[in-house]
PDB file of C-alpha atoms and ligand atoms in Angstrom:
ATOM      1  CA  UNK A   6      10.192 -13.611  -9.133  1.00 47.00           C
ATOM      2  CA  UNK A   7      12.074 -12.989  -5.610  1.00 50.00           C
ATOM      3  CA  UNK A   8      10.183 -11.731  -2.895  1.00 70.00           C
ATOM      4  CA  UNK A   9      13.404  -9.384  -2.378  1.00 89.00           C
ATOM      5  CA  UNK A  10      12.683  -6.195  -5.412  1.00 92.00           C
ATOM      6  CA  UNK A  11      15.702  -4.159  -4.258  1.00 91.00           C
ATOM      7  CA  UNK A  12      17.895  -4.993  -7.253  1.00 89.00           C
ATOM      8  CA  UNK A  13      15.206  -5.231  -9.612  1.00 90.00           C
ATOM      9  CA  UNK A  14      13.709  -1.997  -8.719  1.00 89.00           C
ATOM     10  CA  UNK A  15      17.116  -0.177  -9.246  1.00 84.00           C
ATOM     11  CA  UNK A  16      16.697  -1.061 -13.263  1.00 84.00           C
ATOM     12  CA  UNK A  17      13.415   0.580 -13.120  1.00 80.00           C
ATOM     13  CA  UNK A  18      14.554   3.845 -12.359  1.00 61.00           C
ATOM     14  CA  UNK A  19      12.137   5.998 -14.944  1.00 65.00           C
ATOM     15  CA  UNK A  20      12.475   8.908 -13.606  1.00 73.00           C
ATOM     16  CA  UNK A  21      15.070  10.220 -16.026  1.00 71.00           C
ATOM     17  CA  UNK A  22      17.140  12.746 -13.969  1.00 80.00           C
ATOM     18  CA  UNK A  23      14.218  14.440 -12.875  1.00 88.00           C
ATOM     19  CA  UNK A  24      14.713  16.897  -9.995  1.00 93.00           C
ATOM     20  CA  UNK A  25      11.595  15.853  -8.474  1.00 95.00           C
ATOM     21  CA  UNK A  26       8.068  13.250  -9.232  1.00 95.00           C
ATOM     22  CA  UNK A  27       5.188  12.062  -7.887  1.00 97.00           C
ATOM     23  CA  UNK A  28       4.967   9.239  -5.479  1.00 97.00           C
ATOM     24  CA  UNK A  29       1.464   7.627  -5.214  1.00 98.00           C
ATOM     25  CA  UNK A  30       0.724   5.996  -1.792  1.00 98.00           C
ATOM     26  CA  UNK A  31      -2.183   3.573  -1.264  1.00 98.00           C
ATOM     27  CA  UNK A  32      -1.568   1.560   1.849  1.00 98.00           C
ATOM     28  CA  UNK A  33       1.300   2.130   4.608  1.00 98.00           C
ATOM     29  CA  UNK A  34       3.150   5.017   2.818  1.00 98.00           C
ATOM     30  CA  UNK A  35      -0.939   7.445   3.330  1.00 98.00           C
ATOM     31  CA  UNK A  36      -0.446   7.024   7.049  1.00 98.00           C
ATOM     32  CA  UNK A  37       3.638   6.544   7.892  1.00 97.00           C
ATOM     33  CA  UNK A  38       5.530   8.785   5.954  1.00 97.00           C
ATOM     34  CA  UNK A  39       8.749   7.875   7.228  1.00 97.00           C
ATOM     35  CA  UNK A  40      10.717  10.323   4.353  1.00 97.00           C
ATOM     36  CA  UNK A  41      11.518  13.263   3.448  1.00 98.00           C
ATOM     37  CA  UNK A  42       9.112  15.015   0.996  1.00 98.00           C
ATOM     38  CA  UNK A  43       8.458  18.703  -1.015  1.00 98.00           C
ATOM     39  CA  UNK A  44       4.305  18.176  -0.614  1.00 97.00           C
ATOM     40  CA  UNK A  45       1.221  16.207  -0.283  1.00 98.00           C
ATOM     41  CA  UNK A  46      -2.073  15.915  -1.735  1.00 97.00           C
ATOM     42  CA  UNK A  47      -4.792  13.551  -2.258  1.00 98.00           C
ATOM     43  CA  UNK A  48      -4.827  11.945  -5.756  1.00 98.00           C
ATOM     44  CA  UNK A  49      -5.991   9.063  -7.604  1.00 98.00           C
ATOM     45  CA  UNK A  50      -5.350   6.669 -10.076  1.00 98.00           C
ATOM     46  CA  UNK A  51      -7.502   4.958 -12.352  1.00 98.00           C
ATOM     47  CA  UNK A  52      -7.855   1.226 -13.584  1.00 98.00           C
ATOM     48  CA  UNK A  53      -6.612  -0.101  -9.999  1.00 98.00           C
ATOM     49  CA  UNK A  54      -8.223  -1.461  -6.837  1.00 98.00           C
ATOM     50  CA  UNK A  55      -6.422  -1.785  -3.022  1.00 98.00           C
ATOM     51  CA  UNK A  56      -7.012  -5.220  -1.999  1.00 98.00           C
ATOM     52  CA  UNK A  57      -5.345  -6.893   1.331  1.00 98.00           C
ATOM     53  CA  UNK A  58      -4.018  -9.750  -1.058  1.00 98.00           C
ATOM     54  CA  UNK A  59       0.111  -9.266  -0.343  1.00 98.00           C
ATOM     55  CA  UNK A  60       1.969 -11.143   2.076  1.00 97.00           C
ATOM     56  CA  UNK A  61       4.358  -8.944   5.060  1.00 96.00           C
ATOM     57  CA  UNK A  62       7.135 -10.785   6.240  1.00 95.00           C
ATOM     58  CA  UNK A  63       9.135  -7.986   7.102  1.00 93.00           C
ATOM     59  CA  UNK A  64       6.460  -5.312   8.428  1.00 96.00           C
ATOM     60  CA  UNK A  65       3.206  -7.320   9.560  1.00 97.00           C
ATOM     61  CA  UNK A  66       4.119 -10.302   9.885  1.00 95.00           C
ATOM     62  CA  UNK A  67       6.977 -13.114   9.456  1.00 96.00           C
ATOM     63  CA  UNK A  68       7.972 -15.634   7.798  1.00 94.00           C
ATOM     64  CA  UNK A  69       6.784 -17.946   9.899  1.00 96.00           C
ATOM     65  CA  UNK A  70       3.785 -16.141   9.511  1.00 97.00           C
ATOM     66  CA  UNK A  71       3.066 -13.185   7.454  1.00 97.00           C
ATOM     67  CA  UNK A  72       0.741 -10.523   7.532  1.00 98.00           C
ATOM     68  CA  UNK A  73      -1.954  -9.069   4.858  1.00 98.00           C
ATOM     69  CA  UNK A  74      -1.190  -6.074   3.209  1.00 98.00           C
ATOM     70  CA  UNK A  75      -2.419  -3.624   0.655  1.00 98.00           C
ATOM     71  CA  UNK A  76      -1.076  -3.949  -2.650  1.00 98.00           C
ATOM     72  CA  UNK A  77      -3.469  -2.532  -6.172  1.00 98.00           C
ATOM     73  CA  UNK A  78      -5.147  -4.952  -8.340  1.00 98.00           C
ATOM     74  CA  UNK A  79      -6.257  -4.475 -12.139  1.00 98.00           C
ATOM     75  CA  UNK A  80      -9.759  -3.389 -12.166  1.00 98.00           C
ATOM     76  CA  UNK A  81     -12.153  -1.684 -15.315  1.00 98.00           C
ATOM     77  CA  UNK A  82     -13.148   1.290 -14.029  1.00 97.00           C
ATOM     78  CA  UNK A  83     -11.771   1.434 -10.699  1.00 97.00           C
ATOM     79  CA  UNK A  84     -10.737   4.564  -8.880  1.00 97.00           C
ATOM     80  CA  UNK A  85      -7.959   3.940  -6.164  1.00 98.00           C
ATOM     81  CA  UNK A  86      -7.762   6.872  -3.651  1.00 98.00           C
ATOM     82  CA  UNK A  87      -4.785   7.630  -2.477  1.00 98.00           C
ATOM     83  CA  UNK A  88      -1.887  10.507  -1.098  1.00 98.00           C
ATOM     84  CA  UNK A  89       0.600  11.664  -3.312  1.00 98.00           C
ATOM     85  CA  UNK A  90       4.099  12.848  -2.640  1.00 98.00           C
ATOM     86  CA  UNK A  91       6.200  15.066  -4.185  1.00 98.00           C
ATOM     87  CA  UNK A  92       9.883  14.035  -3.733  1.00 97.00           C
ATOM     88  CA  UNK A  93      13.305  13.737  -4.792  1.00 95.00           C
ATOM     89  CA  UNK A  94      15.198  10.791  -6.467  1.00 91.00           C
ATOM     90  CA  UNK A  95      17.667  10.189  -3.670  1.00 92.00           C
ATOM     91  CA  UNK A  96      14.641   9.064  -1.595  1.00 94.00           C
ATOM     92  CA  UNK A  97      13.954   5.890  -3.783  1.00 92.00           C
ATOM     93  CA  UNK A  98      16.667   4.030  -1.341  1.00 92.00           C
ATOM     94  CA  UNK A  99      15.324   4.162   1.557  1.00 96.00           C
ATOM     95  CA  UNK A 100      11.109   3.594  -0.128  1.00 96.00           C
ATOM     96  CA  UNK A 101      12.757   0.534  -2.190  1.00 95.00           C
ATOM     97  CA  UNK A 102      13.866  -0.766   0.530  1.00 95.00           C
ATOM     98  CA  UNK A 103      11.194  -0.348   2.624  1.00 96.00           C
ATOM     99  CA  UNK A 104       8.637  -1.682  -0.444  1.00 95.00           C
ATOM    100  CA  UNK A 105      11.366  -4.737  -1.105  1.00 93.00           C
ATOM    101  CA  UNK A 106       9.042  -7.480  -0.146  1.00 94.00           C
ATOM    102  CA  UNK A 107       7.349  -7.758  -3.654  1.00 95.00           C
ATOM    103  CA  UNK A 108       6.693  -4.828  -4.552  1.00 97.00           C
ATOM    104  CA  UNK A 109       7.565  -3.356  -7.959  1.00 95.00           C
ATOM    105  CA  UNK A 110       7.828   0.734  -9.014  1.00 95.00           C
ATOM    106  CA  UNK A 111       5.558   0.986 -11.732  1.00 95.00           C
ATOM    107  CA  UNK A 112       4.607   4.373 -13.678  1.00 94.00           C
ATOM    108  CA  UNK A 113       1.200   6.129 -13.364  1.00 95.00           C
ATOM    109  CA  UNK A 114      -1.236   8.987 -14.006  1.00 97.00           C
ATOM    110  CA  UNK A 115      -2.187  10.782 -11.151  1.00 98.00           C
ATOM    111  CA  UNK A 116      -4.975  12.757 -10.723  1.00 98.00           C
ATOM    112  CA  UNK A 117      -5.431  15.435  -8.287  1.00 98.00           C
ATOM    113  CA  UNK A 118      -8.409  17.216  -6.780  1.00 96.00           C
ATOM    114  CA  UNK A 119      -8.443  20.239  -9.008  1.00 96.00           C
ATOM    115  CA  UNK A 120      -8.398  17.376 -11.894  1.00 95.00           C
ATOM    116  CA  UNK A 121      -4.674  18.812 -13.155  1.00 97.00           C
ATOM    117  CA  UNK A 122      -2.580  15.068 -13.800  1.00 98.00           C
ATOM    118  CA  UNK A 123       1.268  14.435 -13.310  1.00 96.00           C
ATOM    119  CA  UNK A 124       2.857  11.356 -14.344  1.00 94.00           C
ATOM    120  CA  UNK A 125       4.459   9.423 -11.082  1.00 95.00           C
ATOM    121  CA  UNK A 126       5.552   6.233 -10.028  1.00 96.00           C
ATOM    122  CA  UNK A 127       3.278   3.540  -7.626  1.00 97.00           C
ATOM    123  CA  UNK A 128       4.697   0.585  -6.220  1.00 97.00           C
ATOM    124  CA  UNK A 129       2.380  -2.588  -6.703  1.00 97.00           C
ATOM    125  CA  UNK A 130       2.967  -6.005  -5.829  1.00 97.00           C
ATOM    126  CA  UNK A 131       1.721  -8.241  -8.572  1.00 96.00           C
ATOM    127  CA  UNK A 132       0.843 -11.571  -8.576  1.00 96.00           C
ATOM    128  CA  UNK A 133       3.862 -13.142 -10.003  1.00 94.00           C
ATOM    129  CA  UNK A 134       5.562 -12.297  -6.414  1.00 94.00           C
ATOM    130  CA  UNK A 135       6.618 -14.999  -4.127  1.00 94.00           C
ATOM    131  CA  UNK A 136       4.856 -13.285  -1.236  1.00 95.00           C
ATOM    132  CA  UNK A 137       1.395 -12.578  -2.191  1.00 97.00           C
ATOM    133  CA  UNK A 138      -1.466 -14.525  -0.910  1.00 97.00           C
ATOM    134  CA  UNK A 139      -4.324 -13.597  -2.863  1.00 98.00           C
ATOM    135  CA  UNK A 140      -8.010 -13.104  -2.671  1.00 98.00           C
ATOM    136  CA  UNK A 141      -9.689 -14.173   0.120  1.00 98.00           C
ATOM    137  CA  UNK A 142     -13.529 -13.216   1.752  1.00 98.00           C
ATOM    138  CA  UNK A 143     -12.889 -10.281   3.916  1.00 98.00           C
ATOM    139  CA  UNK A 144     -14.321 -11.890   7.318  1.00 98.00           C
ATOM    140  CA  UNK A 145     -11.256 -13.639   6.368  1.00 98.00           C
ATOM    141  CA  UNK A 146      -8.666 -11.439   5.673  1.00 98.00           C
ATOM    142  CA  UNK A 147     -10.003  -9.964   9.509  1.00 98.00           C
ATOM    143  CA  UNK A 148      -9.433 -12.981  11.136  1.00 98.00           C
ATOM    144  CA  UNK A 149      -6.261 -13.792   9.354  1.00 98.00           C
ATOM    145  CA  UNK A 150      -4.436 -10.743  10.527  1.00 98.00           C
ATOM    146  CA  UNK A 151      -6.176 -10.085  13.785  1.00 97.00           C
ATOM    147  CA  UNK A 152      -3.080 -11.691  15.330  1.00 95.00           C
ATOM    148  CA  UNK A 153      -0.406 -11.145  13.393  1.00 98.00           C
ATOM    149  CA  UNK A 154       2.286  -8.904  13.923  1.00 98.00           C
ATOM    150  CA  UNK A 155       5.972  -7.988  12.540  1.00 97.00           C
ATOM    151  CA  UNK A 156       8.445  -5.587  12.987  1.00 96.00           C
ATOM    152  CA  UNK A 157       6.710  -2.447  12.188  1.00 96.00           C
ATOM    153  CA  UNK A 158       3.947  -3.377  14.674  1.00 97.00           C
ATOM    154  CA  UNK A 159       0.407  -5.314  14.562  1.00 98.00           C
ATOM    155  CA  UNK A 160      -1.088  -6.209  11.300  1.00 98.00           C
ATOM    156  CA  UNK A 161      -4.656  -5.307  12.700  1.00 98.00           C
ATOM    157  CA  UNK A 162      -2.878  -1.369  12.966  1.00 98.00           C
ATOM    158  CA  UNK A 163      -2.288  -1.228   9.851  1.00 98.00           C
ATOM    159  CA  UNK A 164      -5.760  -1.909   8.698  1.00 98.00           C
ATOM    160  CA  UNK A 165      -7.110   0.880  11.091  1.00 98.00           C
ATOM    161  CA  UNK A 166      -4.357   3.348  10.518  1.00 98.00           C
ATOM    162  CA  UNK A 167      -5.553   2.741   6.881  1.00 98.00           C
ATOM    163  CA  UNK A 168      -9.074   2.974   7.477  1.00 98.00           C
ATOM    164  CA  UNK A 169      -8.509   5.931   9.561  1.00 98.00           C
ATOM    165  CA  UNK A 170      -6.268   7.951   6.934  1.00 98.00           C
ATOM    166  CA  UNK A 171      -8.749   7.181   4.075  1.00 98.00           C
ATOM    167  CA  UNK A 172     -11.926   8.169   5.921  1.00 98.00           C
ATOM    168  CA  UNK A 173      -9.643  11.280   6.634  1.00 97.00           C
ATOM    169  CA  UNK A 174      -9.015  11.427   3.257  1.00 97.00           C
ATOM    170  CA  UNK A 175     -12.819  11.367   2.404  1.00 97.00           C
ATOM    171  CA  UNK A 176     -12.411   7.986   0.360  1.00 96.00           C
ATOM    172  CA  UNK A 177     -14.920   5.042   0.631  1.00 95.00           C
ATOM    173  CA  UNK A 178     -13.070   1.844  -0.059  1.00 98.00           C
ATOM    174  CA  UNK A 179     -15.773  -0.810   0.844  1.00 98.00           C
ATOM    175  CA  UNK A 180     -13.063  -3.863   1.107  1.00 98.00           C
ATOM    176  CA  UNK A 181     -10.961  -1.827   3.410  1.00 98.00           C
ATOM    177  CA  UNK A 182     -14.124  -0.436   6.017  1.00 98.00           C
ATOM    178  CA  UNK A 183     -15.522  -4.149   5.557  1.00 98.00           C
ATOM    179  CA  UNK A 184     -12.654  -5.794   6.951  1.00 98.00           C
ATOM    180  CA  UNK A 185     -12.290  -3.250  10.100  1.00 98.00           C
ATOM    181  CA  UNK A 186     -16.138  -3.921  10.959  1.00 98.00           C
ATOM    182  CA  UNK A 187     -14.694  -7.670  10.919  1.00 98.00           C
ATOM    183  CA  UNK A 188     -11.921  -6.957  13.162  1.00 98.00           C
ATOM    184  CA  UNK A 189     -13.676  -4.439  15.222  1.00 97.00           C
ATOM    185  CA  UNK A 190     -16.627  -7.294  15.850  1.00 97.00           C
ATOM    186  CA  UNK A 191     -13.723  -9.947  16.885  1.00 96.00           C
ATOM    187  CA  UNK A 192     -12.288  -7.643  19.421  1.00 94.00           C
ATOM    188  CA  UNK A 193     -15.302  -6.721  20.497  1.00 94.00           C
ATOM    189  CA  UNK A 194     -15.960 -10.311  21.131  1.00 94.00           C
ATOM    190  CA  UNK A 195     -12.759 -10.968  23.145  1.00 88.00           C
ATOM    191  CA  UNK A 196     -13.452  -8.226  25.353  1.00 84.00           C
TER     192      UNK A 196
HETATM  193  C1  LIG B 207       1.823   1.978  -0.549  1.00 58.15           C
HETATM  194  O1  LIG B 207       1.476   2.321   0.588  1.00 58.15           O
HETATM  195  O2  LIG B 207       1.684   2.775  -1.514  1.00 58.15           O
HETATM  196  C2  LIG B 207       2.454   0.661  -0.826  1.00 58.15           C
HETATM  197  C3  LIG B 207       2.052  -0.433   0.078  1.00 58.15           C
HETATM  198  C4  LIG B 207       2.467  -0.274   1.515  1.00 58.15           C
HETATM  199  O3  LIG B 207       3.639   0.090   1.769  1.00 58.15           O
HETATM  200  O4  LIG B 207       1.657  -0.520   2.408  1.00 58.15           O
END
């Protein structure tokens, strides 16, 4: 499959002529919400687990050399924590496009705090995409993207701005705070 999802993406458009859905957000789209939206609240979904396995050529990184991003990975029994938007259609152009580097709109069950559900849509970049890089020990991952950067800014900002929102969020995601002790330790050690 192409790294590019634009087109394919367009053919998965399940939202029916629904006024409005739910948008769950697990990596960039929790701290930059660069769209318009009705509301937010923190959710999750079930059976899936953020990993910094997906390649960023056009946000963290290059071609030449691409960041590590979040993308959601199969797990049993896994609880992803997340923010959820409420939106309209029309604002599936401008997230496809900004998602078009492998990831895919799938549907989902959200769950919100008050344990009321709403079907929505997630984007996930699977493993069959030409850009993601897979596991990898999360001294690693650190290392990997401490210098990496793209048009959307440093790779190592995105990890924090991650951390940051989640801990906002009141979410433990031990991969996640694991790999910013990593990256905190190497700056501390160029300093
Ligand atoms: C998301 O945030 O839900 C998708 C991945 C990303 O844009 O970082």
């Amino acid at each position: 499959m192409s790294a590019n999802t634009i087109a394919e993406n367009k053919q998965r458009a399940v939202f029916d002529g629904a006024d409005s859905l739910w948008l769950f957000g697990y990596g960039s789209l929790i701290f930059k919400a660069d769209f318009p939206f009705l509301e937010s609240k923190p959710a999750t979904i079930a059976g899936w687990t953020r990993r910094f396995w997906q390649g960023s050529h056009d946000h963290r990184g290059t071609h030449a050399a691409p960041g590590r991003v979040a993308t959601l990975i199969p797990e049993d029994g896994a609880l992803c924590h997340g923010l959820a938007y409420h939106i309209t259609p029309d604002v599936f152009d401008h997230l496809d496009y900004r998602e078009k580097n492998g990831y895919l709109r799938f549907t989902t069950e959200l769950t919100f705090r008050d344990d009321v559900s709403a079907d929505g849509l997630v984007y996930i970049a699977t493993e069959q995409n030409t850009a993601f890089l897979g596991p990898a020990p999360e001294r690693d991952i650190a290392h990997y993207i401490q210098h990496k950067e793209g048009p959307s800014g440093r790779n190592a900002d995105y990890l924090k701005d991650l951390a940051a929102a989640l801990r906002a969020l009141g979410a433990d995601d031990p991969h996640v705070f694991e790999i910013e002790e990593h990256l905190l330790a190497l700056e501390r050690a160029r300093s």
